[in-house]
Amino acid sequence: MKTLLPALSAFLLHQTSAVELPDPLVCIDGSRITTAAEWREKRRPELLELFTREIYGRNPGRPEKLVAEVFDRDPAALGGKATRIQIAIHPGGKPGPRMDLLVYVPNGTKGPVPAILGLNFWGNHSIHKDPGIRLTESWVEEKAGHYADLTGVRNNRATEASRGGNSRQWPVEEILSRGYALATIYREDVAADHEPHFASGVHPLFPELQKGDDNFGGIAAWAWALSRGLDALEKEPAIDARRVAVFGFSRLGKAALWAGASDERFAMVISNESGAGGAKLFRRGVGEDIARLNTVFPHWFAKSFRKYNGKDKELPFDQHFVMSLIAPRPLYVASAIDDKHADPEGEFAGAKAAEPVYRLLGADGLPAESWPAADTSVQGGIGYHVRSGIHDVLPFDWKCYLDFADKHLK
Ligand code: GCU
C-alpha cells in the first residue's frame, strides 16, 4: 500500500463518471507518462503487476507438461456449413484435468479467418444441438433461470438431453455466416465455480499458486484458459490467430477483460455486462461492491483483494486501468439498462476513462461524451452500447460485436 500512496495524489475528475478517478497515465511513483514507449516500458508492466498482485492473482503461464490433442475434425458439421474441431487440452499432461476447446470454422471461405473465442457457462454441448460435440464430464449446474434450459442436466452431469440448452445466447450460424470462426471452453472444465472451490478443474495442478495472498483465483484461471485456447488456435491453419477477439458474458466477461489485458495476442476484447471486477468502476459505489464479490464468490479473486472490502470509493486504482491495458487494441463494452447490479453507466464510465491511453497509443477513443441512449452502438477504438432489458446476451449484442469486429478485424 505504501508504494501506492503517491498515485493517490494524482486524480483526474472525469466528466462522464462524475467520480474522481486515478489517472492511468500517472505512475505509482507520481511521474507522468507522455509517450507510447514510456507506457510500454514502465506503466503497462507496473499495472499488470498491480492487478495480478492485488486483484486477480498469479497464473502458471504455459505449463511445460501441457498436452493438446485434436480428437475430432469433422469437415461436414452443421449440415456442411462448418468444420468442427475439438481439442482436449490437458494442462498438466495426460491423464489429468482436461479442458475441451470446441471450434467451428466456416466452410468455403478464402484464407485463414478471424475468430471469436469465449468461455461458456454450461458446457460446450450447451451452445448448439450439434450431436458431435463431446459432452463435458465436469460438474454442470442444474438451474440457470431464463438463461439456459438445463432440464437435461441430471445429478449435475450433462446428458444428451442437455445439448443446445444455452444456444439462445450463442448464434453460431450467424457468427459463421459473417466469416468468423467460433471457439469456446467450458468454465467448469477450467475452475470449480461451485463448492468445494479449487477442488476440480485445473487448480489442483498448481497447489503452490494457492499459497500466497496473490493466489491464482477463478477469474485468473478462466483468463489463463483463454490464453491456452489461443495457443491451440495458433496451430490451426484455417484460423488467423492474429485476429482473435476474446468474448465473455458476466463473470466470464470479467475473465475476457483480464485475458485481453494480460495477453496481448488477443486482437480485440468484448465485455458483455461484466460488471463488478469487469468493466464497472468500483469508485462510483453503485451496484455490486468489492465486499459482496469477495463474500459471495470467495474463489474468484486473489485473497489480497479482500483488504479492499468496504473501500470501493477509496481504491487507489480502478477497473479503467484494466481496460487501459487493452489499448490500443479494439475494446467493446456492453451493458444492459436493467442490469443495475453491474452499474451500466459505471461500465460506460470505465471504458471512457481508458480513452487517454488509447489516444496516447494512437488509437481512437470512445466517441460519446455522455452515456449514450439505449440501443445505440457507438464505435471508435472503443465501442459501447447499453441495450434495453436485463442481464443477458441477445441478438442485438451480437450484431454490434460482429459489426465492430468487421471494422477492426477484416
Ligand atoms: C452474479 C455476480 C456478478 C456476475 C454474475 C454472473 O450476479 O454478482 O458479479 O457477473 O453473477 O456471472 O452471472
Short mmCIF file of C-alpha atoms and ligand atoms in Angstrom, two decimals:
data_model
loop_
_atom_site.label_atom_id
_atom_site.label_comp_id
_atom_site.label_asym_id
_atom_site.label_seq_id
_atom_site.Cartn_x
_atom_site.Cartn_y
_atom_site.Cartn_z
CA MET A 1 0.00 0.00 0.00
CA LYS A 2 2.80 2.35 0.91
CA THR A 3 4.11 2.40 -2.65
CA LEU A 4 0.66 3.26 -3.96
CA LEU A 5 0.33 6.44 -1.97
CA PRO A 6 1.89 8.84 -4.48
CA ALA A 7 -0.67 7.72 -7.05
CA LEU A 8 -3.42 8.81 -4.68
CA SER A 9 -2.37 12.40 -5.18
CA ALA A 10 -2.84 12.12 -8.93
CA PHE A 11 -6.54 12.08 -9.61
CA LEU A 12 -8.47 13.31 -12.53
CA LEU A 13 -12.07 14.32 -12.41
CA HIS A 14 -13.74 12.58 -15.26
CA GLN A 15 -16.64 14.44 -16.81
CA THR A 16 -18.70 11.40 -17.70
CA SER A 17 -18.46 9.49 -14.48
CA ALA A 18 -18.71 12.38 -12.04
CA VAL A 19 -16.33 10.48 -9.83
CA GLU A 20 -12.71 11.11 -9.06
CA LEU A 21 -10.52 8.50 -10.69
CA PRO A 22 -6.82 7.74 -10.52
CA ASP A 23 -5.13 8.69 -13.79
CA PRO A 24 -3.96 5.71 -15.87
CA LEU A 25 -1.11 7.85 -17.17
CA VAL A 26 0.37 8.68 -13.75
CA CYS A 27 2.77 6.08 -12.38
CA ILE A 28 2.91 4.78 -8.82
CA ASP A 29 5.97 6.99 -8.23
CA GLY A 30 3.95 10.04 -9.32
CA SER A 31 5.66 10.53 -12.69
CA ARG A 32 3.53 11.20 -15.76
CA ILE A 33 3.62 9.02 -18.88
CA THR A 34 3.84 11.13 -22.03
CA THR A 35 4.99 8.71 -24.73
CA ALA A 36 3.92 5.32 -26.03
CA ALA A 37 7.39 3.96 -25.20
CA GLU A 38 7.10 5.05 -21.56
CA TRP A 39 3.68 3.44 -21.38
CA ARG A 40 5.05 0.14 -22.71
CA GLU A 41 8.23 0.10 -20.69
CA LYS A 42 7.06 1.49 -17.39
CA ARG A 43 3.36 1.91 -16.81
CA ARG A 44 1.97 -1.18 -18.56
CA PRO A 45 4.21 -3.65 -16.64
CA GLU A 46 3.55 -1.81 -13.38
CA LEU A 47 -0.24 -2.04 -13.86
CA LEU A 48 -0.11 -5.68 -14.88
CA GLU A 49 1.81 -6.47 -11.72
CA LEU A 50 -0.53 -4.35 -9.60
CA PHE A 51 -3.69 -6.12 -10.84
CA THR A 52 -2.02 -9.53 -10.65
CA ARG A 53 -0.93 -8.97 -7.06
CA GLU A 54 -3.91 -7.05 -5.70
CA ILE A 55 -6.92 -8.46 -7.58
CA TYR A 56 -6.66 -11.48 -9.85
CA GLY A 57 -3.65 -13.47 -8.69
CA ARG A 58 -0.77 -15.21 -10.44
CA ASN A 59 -1.19 -17.82 -13.16
CA PRO A 60 1.15 -20.67 -14.14
CA GLY A 61 1.87 -19.42 -17.68
CA ARG A 62 2.04 -22.08 -20.35
CA PRO A 63 2.88 -25.29 -18.46
CA GLU A 64 5.68 -27.37 -19.98
CA LYS A 65 3.70 -30.55 -19.45
CA LEU A 66 0.65 -29.27 -21.31
CA VAL A 67 -0.66 -31.63 -23.98
CA ALA A 68 -3.21 -30.55 -26.59
CA GLU A 69 -4.75 -33.26 -28.74
CA VAL A 70 -7.18 -32.82 -31.60
CA PHE A 71 -9.73 -35.60 -31.04
CA ASP A 72 -12.34 -34.57 -33.60
CA ARG A 73 -12.22 -32.92 -37.00
CA ASP A 74 -15.45 -33.02 -38.99
CA PRO A 75 -15.43 -31.01 -42.23
CA ALA A 76 -19.17 -31.52 -42.71
CA ALA A 77 -20.52 -30.21 -39.41
CA LEU A 78 -23.72 -28.16 -39.12
CA GLY A 79 -25.08 -29.52 -42.37
CA GLY A 80 -21.84 -28.76 -44.20
CA LYS A 81 -21.60 -25.12 -43.11
CA ALA A 82 -18.62 -25.62 -40.84
CA THR A 83 -15.63 -27.69 -39.91
CA ARG A 84 -15.88 -28.71 -36.27
CA ILE A 85 -12.61 -29.20 -34.44
CA GLN A 86 -12.37 -30.37 -30.84
CA ILE A 87 -9.14 -30.24 -28.92
CA ALA A 88 -8.52 -31.76 -25.49
CA ILE A 89 -6.13 -29.56 -23.55
CA HIS A 90 -4.50 -31.27 -20.55
CA PRO A 91 -2.51 -28.50 -18.81
CA GLY A 92 -0.69 -30.98 -16.55
CA GLY A 93 -0.25 -33.68 -19.19
CA LYS A 94 -2.24 -36.90 -19.58
CA PRO A 95 -4.10 -38.19 -17.71
CA GLY A 96 -5.27 -35.25 -15.67
CA PRO A 97 -7.61 -32.28 -15.81
CA ARG A 98 -8.91 -31.66 -19.27
CA MET A 99 -10.36 -28.56 -20.91
CA ASP A 100 -12.07 -29.13 -24.25
CA LEU A 101 -11.77 -26.42 -26.86
CA LEU A 102 -14.65 -26.57 -29.35
CA VAL A 103 -14.01 -24.74 -32.63
CA TYR A 104 -16.27 -24.13 -35.62
CA VAL A 105 -14.61 -22.78 -38.75
CA PRO A 106 -16.90 -21.57 -41.56
CA ASN A 107 -16.51 -23.62 -44.73
CA GLY A 108 -15.99 -22.08 -48.16
CA THR A 109 -14.03 -19.02 -47.06
CA LYS A 110 -10.79 -17.88 -48.63
CA GLY A 111 -7.71 -17.94 -46.45
CA PRO A 112 -7.45 -18.03 -42.67
CA VAL A 113 -10.41 -16.45 -40.89
CA PRO A 114 -10.63 -14.27 -37.78
CA ALA A 115 -12.17 -15.91 -34.74
CA ILE A 116 -14.15 -15.20 -31.59
CA LEU A 117 -13.07 -17.13 -28.51
CA GLY A 118 -15.08 -17.16 -25.29
CA LEU A 119 -15.86 -19.30 -22.30
CA ASN A 120 -19.32 -20.76 -21.85
CA PHE A 121 -21.33 -21.31 -18.66
CA TRP A 122 -22.95 -24.74 -19.14
CA GLY A 123 -20.71 -26.90 -21.33
CA ASN A 124 -19.58 -26.80 -24.95
CA HIS A 125 -22.54 -29.01 -25.86
CA SER A 126 -24.91 -26.36 -24.47
CA ILE A 127 -24.09 -23.79 -27.17
CA HIS A 128 -25.55 -25.87 -30.04
CA LYS A 129 -27.62 -29.02 -30.54
CA ASP A 130 -24.85 -30.48 -32.76
CA PRO A 131 -24.66 -34.18 -31.68
CA GLY A 132 -20.93 -34.25 -32.47
CA ILE A 133 -19.94 -32.02 -29.56
CA ARG A 134 -18.38 -34.05 -26.76
CA LEU A 135 -20.45 -33.84 -23.56
CA THR A 136 -18.42 -32.47 -20.70
CA GLU A 137 -17.69 -34.79 -17.80
CA SER A 138 -17.30 -31.83 -15.47
CA TRP A 139 -19.94 -30.71 -12.98
CA VAL A 140 -22.86 -28.77 -14.52
CA GLU A 141 -25.38 -26.51 -12.79
CA GLU A 142 -28.98 -27.72 -12.82
CA LYS A 143 -30.75 -24.37 -12.86
CA ALA A 144 -29.94 -21.19 -14.71
CA GLY A 145 -33.15 -19.18 -14.67
CA HIS A 146 -34.08 -17.87 -18.09
CA TYR A 147 -30.50 -18.02 -19.38
CA ALA A 148 -30.48 -21.68 -20.28
CA ASP A 149 -32.67 -24.75 -20.36
CA LEU A 150 -30.85 -27.13 -18.07
CA THR A 151 -33.66 -29.65 -17.69
CA GLY A 152 -31.43 -32.17 -19.47
CA VAL A 153 -28.79 -31.99 -16.73
CA ARG A 154 -29.06 -34.91 -14.27
CA ASN A 155 -27.22 -35.07 -10.94
CA ASN A 156 -25.05 -32.20 -12.11
CA ARG A 157 -23.92 -34.13 -15.18
CA ALA A 158 -24.58 -33.35 -18.83
CA THR A 159 -26.80 -35.75 -20.77
CA GLU A 160 -27.80 -35.95 -24.43
CA ALA A 161 -30.94 -34.01 -23.50
CA SER A 162 -28.86 -31.03 -22.39
CA ARG A 163 -27.49 -30.32 -25.86
CA GLY A 164 -28.24 -26.80 -27.06
CA GLY A 165 -29.61 -25.73 -23.68
CA ASN A 166 -27.88 -22.36 -23.91
CA SER A 167 -27.99 -21.94 -27.70
CA ARG A 168 -30.15 -18.82 -27.37
CA GLN A 169 -27.04 -16.91 -26.28
CA TRP A 170 -24.78 -18.37 -29.00
CA PRO A 171 -25.87 -17.56 -32.58
CA VAL A 172 -23.33 -19.98 -34.04
CA GLU A 173 -24.62 -19.97 -37.64
CA GLU A 174 -24.85 -16.17 -37.69
CA ILE A 175 -21.26 -15.80 -36.47
CA LEU A 176 -20.03 -18.30 -39.07
CA SER A 177 -22.01 -16.67 -41.88
CA ARG A 178 -20.32 -13.37 -41.05
CA GLY A 179 -16.95 -15.03 -41.73
CA TYR A 180 -15.77 -15.71 -38.19
CA ALA A 181 -14.70 -18.93 -36.57
CA LEU A 182 -16.09 -19.50 -33.08
CA ALA A 183 -14.20 -21.22 -30.29
CA THR A 184 -15.28 -21.96 -26.74
CA ILE A 185 -14.24 -23.68 -23.49
CA TYR A 186 -16.48 -24.64 -20.56
CA ARG A 187 -15.87 -22.71 -17.32
CA GLU A 188 -16.08 -25.79 -15.07
CA ASP A 189 -13.51 -27.66 -17.16
CA VAL A 190 -11.18 -24.86 -16.02
CA ALA A 191 -12.19 -23.93 -12.47
CA ALA A 192 -14.76 -25.11 -9.94
CA ASP A 193 -17.37 -22.37 -9.81
CA HIS A 194 -19.29 -24.33 -7.15
CA GLU A 195 -18.25 -25.66 -3.76
CA PRO A 196 -15.77 -27.09 -2.96
CA HIS A 197 -13.82 -24.35 -4.70
CA PHE A 198 -10.37 -25.06 -6.16
CA ALA A 199 -11.08 -28.80 -5.89
CA SER A 200 -11.70 -29.60 -9.55
CA GLY A 201 -10.63 -28.14 -12.88
CA VAL A 202 -7.00 -27.07 -13.20
CA HIS A 203 -6.40 -25.58 -9.73
CA PRO A 204 -5.34 -28.89 -8.11
CA LEU A 205 -2.44 -28.99 -10.59
CA PHE A 206 -0.92 -25.84 -9.13
CA PRO A 207 -1.10 -26.06 -5.30
CA GLU A 208 1.90 -23.76 -4.89
CA LEU A 209 -0.08 -20.99 -6.59
CA GLN A 210 -2.71 -21.09 -3.80
CA LYS A 211 -0.25 -20.35 -1.00
CA GLY A 212 0.19 -16.57 -1.16
CA ASP A 213 -2.26 -13.68 -0.97
CA ASP A 214 -1.77 -13.29 -4.71
CA ASN A 215 -3.20 -16.78 -5.26
CA PHE A 216 -4.43 -18.00 -8.65
CA GLY A 217 -8.14 -17.08 -8.48
CA GLY A 218 -11.03 -18.33 -10.58
CA ILE A 219 -11.23 -15.30 -12.86
CA ALA A 220 -7.46 -15.54 -13.42
CA ALA A 221 -7.86 -19.25 -14.22
CA TRP A 222 -10.53 -18.54 -16.79
CA ALA A 223 -8.43 -15.81 -18.37
CA TRP A 224 -5.42 -18.14 -18.41
CA ALA A 225 -7.55 -20.86 -20.08
CA LEU A 226 -8.49 -18.39 -22.80
CA SER A 227 -4.78 -17.89 -23.47
CA ARG A 228 -4.31 -21.66 -23.65
CA GLY A 229 -7.22 -21.75 -26.10
CA LEU A 230 -5.45 -19.15 -28.19
CA ASP A 231 -2.25 -21.26 -28.13
CA ALA A 232 -4.31 -24.05 -29.69
CA LEU A 233 -5.89 -21.75 -32.28
CA GLU A 234 -2.39 -20.63 -33.31
CA LYS A 235 -1.81 -24.17 -34.53
CA GLU A 236 -4.90 -24.23 -36.75
CA PRO A 237 -4.03 -23.07 -40.28
CA ALA A 238 -7.67 -22.22 -41.10
CA ILE A 239 -7.66 -19.59 -38.34
CA ASP A 240 -5.78 -16.31 -38.34
CA ALA A 241 -4.62 -16.27 -34.73
CA ARG A 242 -3.56 -12.63 -35.08
CA ARG A 243 -7.24 -11.75 -35.44
CA VAL A 244 -8.87 -13.41 -32.45
CA ALA A 245 -11.42 -11.49 -30.38
CA VAL A 246 -11.91 -12.67 -26.81
CA PHE A 247 -15.52 -12.52 -25.63
CA GLY A 248 -17.29 -13.10 -22.32
CA PHE A 249 -20.60 -12.56 -20.54
CA SER A 250 -20.84 -11.54 -16.90
CA ARG A 251 -18.24 -13.39 -14.74
CA LEU A 252 -16.80 -14.75 -17.96
CA GLY A 253 -16.69 -11.16 -19.26
CA LYS A 254 -14.54 -10.25 -16.26
CA ALA A 255 -12.25 -13.08 -17.39
CA ALA A 256 -12.30 -11.89 -21.01
CA LEU A 257 -11.18 -8.40 -19.96
CA TRP A 258 -8.34 -9.77 -17.83
CA ALA A 259 -7.33 -12.15 -20.64
CA GLY A 260 -7.23 -9.26 -23.11
CA ALA A 261 -5.35 -7.08 -20.65
CA SER A 262 -2.74 -9.68 -19.78
CA ASP A 263 -2.29 -11.41 -23.15
CA GLU A 264 -1.52 -9.00 -25.96
CA ARG A 265 -2.03 -11.67 -28.59
CA PHE A 266 -5.78 -11.07 -28.35
CA ALA A 267 -6.60 -8.66 -31.16
CA MET A 268 -9.91 -7.46 -29.72
CA VAL A 269 -11.88 -7.75 -26.48
CA ILE A 270 -15.65 -7.93 -25.93
CA SER A 271 -17.12 -7.48 -22.46
CA ASN A 272 -20.83 -8.34 -22.30
CA GLU A 273 -22.15 -7.00 -18.99
CA SER A 274 -19.05 -7.91 -16.99
CA GLY A 275 -19.97 -5.60 -14.11
CA ALA A 276 -18.00 -5.63 -10.85
CA GLY A 277 -14.44 -6.83 -11.30
CA GLY A 278 -15.03 -6.29 -15.03
CA ALA A 279 -15.83 -3.00 -16.75
CA LYS A 280 -17.68 -1.25 -13.93
CA LEU A 281 -15.87 1.33 -11.80
CA PHE A 282 -15.77 0.50 -8.08
CA ARG A 283 -15.22 4.11 -7.08
CA ARG A 284 -18.75 5.10 -8.10
CA GLY A 285 -20.08 2.90 -5.34
CA VAL A 286 -23.05 1.75 -7.44
CA GLY A 287 -24.17 -1.87 -7.82
CA GLU A 288 -22.23 -4.91 -6.62
CA ASP A 289 -19.30 -3.93 -4.41
CA ILE A 290 -15.96 -5.47 -3.52
CA ALA A 291 -17.14 -6.95 -0.20
CA ARG A 292 -20.03 -8.74 -1.93
CA LEU A 293 -17.76 -10.11 -4.66
CA ASN A 294 -15.30 -11.43 -2.12
CA THR A 295 -18.01 -12.88 0.12
CA VAL A 296 -20.38 -14.50 -2.35
CA PHE A 297 -17.59 -15.57 -4.72
CA PRO A 298 -14.55 -16.07 -2.46
CA HIS A 299 -12.89 -18.17 -5.16
CA TRP A 300 -12.90 -15.58 -7.95
CA PHE A 301 -10.21 -13.15 -6.86
CA ALA A 302 -6.88 -13.34 -5.06
CA LYS A 303 -7.05 -13.15 -1.27
CA SER A 304 -5.26 -9.80 -1.37
CA PHE A 305 -8.36 -8.22 -2.91
CA ARG A 306 -10.21 -8.74 0.40
CA LYS A 307 -8.29 -5.95 2.09
CA TYR A 308 -10.29 -3.52 -0.08
CA ASN A 309 -13.68 -4.77 1.21
CA GLY A 310 -15.76 -1.70 2.06
CA LYS A 311 -13.19 0.61 0.46
CA ASP A 312 -14.60 0.84 -3.05
CA LYS A 313 -14.61 4.63 -3.04
CA GLU A 314 -11.02 4.89 -1.81
CA LEU A 315 -9.42 2.38 -4.16
CA PRO A 316 -6.02 3.62 -5.36
CA PHE A 317 -6.78 2.07 -8.77
CA ASP A 318 -9.94 1.12 -10.62
CA GLN A 319 -11.12 -1.04 -13.47
CA HIS A 320 -10.42 1.56 -16.19
CA PHE A 321 -6.78 0.59 -15.64
CA VAL A 322 -7.59 -2.95 -16.77
CA MET A 323 -9.20 -1.61 -19.92
CA SER A 324 -6.21 0.71 -20.45
CA LEU A 325 -4.06 -2.42 -20.61
CA ILE A 326 -6.05 -3.49 -23.67
CA ALA A 327 -5.13 -0.30 -25.56
CA PRO A 328 -4.57 0.26 -28.43
CA ARG A 329 -6.45 -2.92 -29.36
CA PRO A 330 -10.18 -2.56 -30.02
CA LEU A 331 -12.40 -3.00 -26.97
CA TYR A 332 -16.19 -3.28 -26.90
CA VAL A 333 -18.04 -2.86 -23.62
CA ALA A 334 -21.77 -3.58 -23.49
CA SER A 335 -24.28 -3.05 -20.72
CA ALA A 336 -27.99 -3.67 -20.19
CA ILE A 337 -30.19 -0.95 -18.81
CA ASP A 338 -31.87 -3.10 -16.14
CA ASP A 339 -28.62 -4.77 -15.08
CA LYS A 340 -28.32 -2.44 -12.05
CA HIS A 341 -26.04 -4.86 -10.22
CA ALA A 342 -23.40 -4.26 -12.94
CA ASP A 343 -23.89 -0.45 -12.85
CA PRO A 344 -24.36 0.05 -16.61
CA GLU A 345 -23.43 3.72 -16.50
CA GLY A 346 -20.34 2.78 -14.49
CA GLU A 347 -19.34 0.33 -17.22
CA PHE A 348 -19.56 3.16 -19.74
CA ALA A 349 -17.57 5.45 -17.45
CA GLY A 350 -14.92 2.76 -17.00
CA ALA A 351 -14.46 2.27 -20.74
CA LYS A 352 -14.45 6.03 -21.32
CA ALA A 353 -11.76 6.53 -18.68
CA ALA A 354 -9.40 4.21 -20.58
CA GLU A 355 -9.54 6.64 -23.51
CA PRO A 356 -6.41 8.72 -22.66
CA VAL A 357 -4.31 5.58 -23.07
CA TYR A 358 -5.94 4.73 -26.40
CA ARG A 359 -5.20 8.27 -27.58
CA LEU A 360 -1.61 8.17 -26.35
CA LEU A 361 -1.06 4.95 -28.28
CA GLY A 362 -2.54 6.44 -31.45
CA ALA A 363 -5.95 4.71 -31.40
CA ASP A 364 -9.41 6.26 -31.38
CA GLY A 365 -11.27 6.52 -28.11
CA LEU A 366 -14.94 6.07 -27.26
CA PRO A 367 -16.91 8.53 -29.40
CA ALA A 368 -19.51 9.60 -26.82
CA GLU A 369 -19.14 12.36 -24.24
CA SER A 370 -22.02 11.18 -22.13
CA TRP A 371 -23.79 7.87 -21.56
CA PRO A 372 -25.40 7.00 -24.94
CA ALA A 373 -29.13 6.44 -25.34
CA ALA A 374 -30.31 2.85 -25.03
CA ASP A 375 -29.86 0.55 -28.04
CA THR A 376 -27.41 2.88 -29.77
CA SER A 377 -24.00 1.46 -30.58
CA VAL A 378 -21.11 3.93 -30.61
CA GLN A 379 -17.93 2.61 -32.16
CA GLY A 380 -14.43 4.05 -32.20
CA GLY A 381 -11.30 2.30 -30.96
CA ILE A 382 -13.58 1.59 -28.01
CA GLY A 383 -17.17 0.57 -28.70
CA TYR A 384 -20.11 0.73 -26.33
CA HIS A 385 -23.85 0.21 -26.06
CA VAL A 386 -26.43 -0.12 -23.36
CA ARG A 387 -29.17 -2.43 -24.53
CA SER A 388 -32.72 -2.26 -23.19
CA GLY A 389 -33.65 -5.10 -20.91
CA ILE A 390 -31.92 -7.33 -18.44
CA HIS A 391 -28.58 -9.07 -17.89
CA ASP A 392 -28.29 -11.43 -20.89
CA VAL A 393 -26.69 -11.92 -24.29
CA LEU A 394 -29.17 -11.09 -27.03
CA PRO A 395 -29.08 -10.89 -30.85
CA PHE A 396 -28.67 -7.10 -30.68
CA ASP A 397 -25.48 -7.54 -28.63
CA TRP A 398 -24.02 -9.99 -31.14
CA LYS A 399 -24.94 -7.78 -34.08
CA CYS A 400 -22.98 -4.91 -32.52
CA TYR A 401 -19.97 -7.13 -31.77
CA LEU A 402 -19.85 -8.52 -35.29
CA ASP A 403 -20.17 -5.04 -36.83
CA PHE A 404 -17.37 -3.82 -34.57
CA ALA A 405 -15.25 -6.84 -35.47
CA ASP A 406 -15.87 -6.19 -39.19
CA LYS A 407 -14.46 -2.71 -38.70
CA HIS A 408 -11.36 -3.79 -36.86
CA LEU A 409 -10.56 -7.35 -37.83
CA LYS A 410 -11.50 -7.53 -41.51
C1 GCU B 1 -23.51 -12.65 -10.11
C2 GCU B 1 -22.36 -11.80 -9.71
C3 GCU B 1 -21.83 -10.97 -10.86
C4 GCU B 1 -21.60 -11.84 -12.05
C5 GCU B 1 -22.83 -12.65 -12.36
C6 GCU B 1 -22.67 -13.68 -13.48
O1 GCU B 1 -24.63 -11.86 -10.37
O2 GCU B 1 -22.74 -11.00 -8.62
O3 GCU B 1 -20.62 -10.33 -10.49
O4 GCU B 1 -21.19 -11.09 -13.16
O5 GCU B 1 -23.18 -13.40 -11.23
O6 GCU B 1 -21.59 -14.09 -13.79
O7 GCU B 1 -23.70 -14.13 -13.98
#
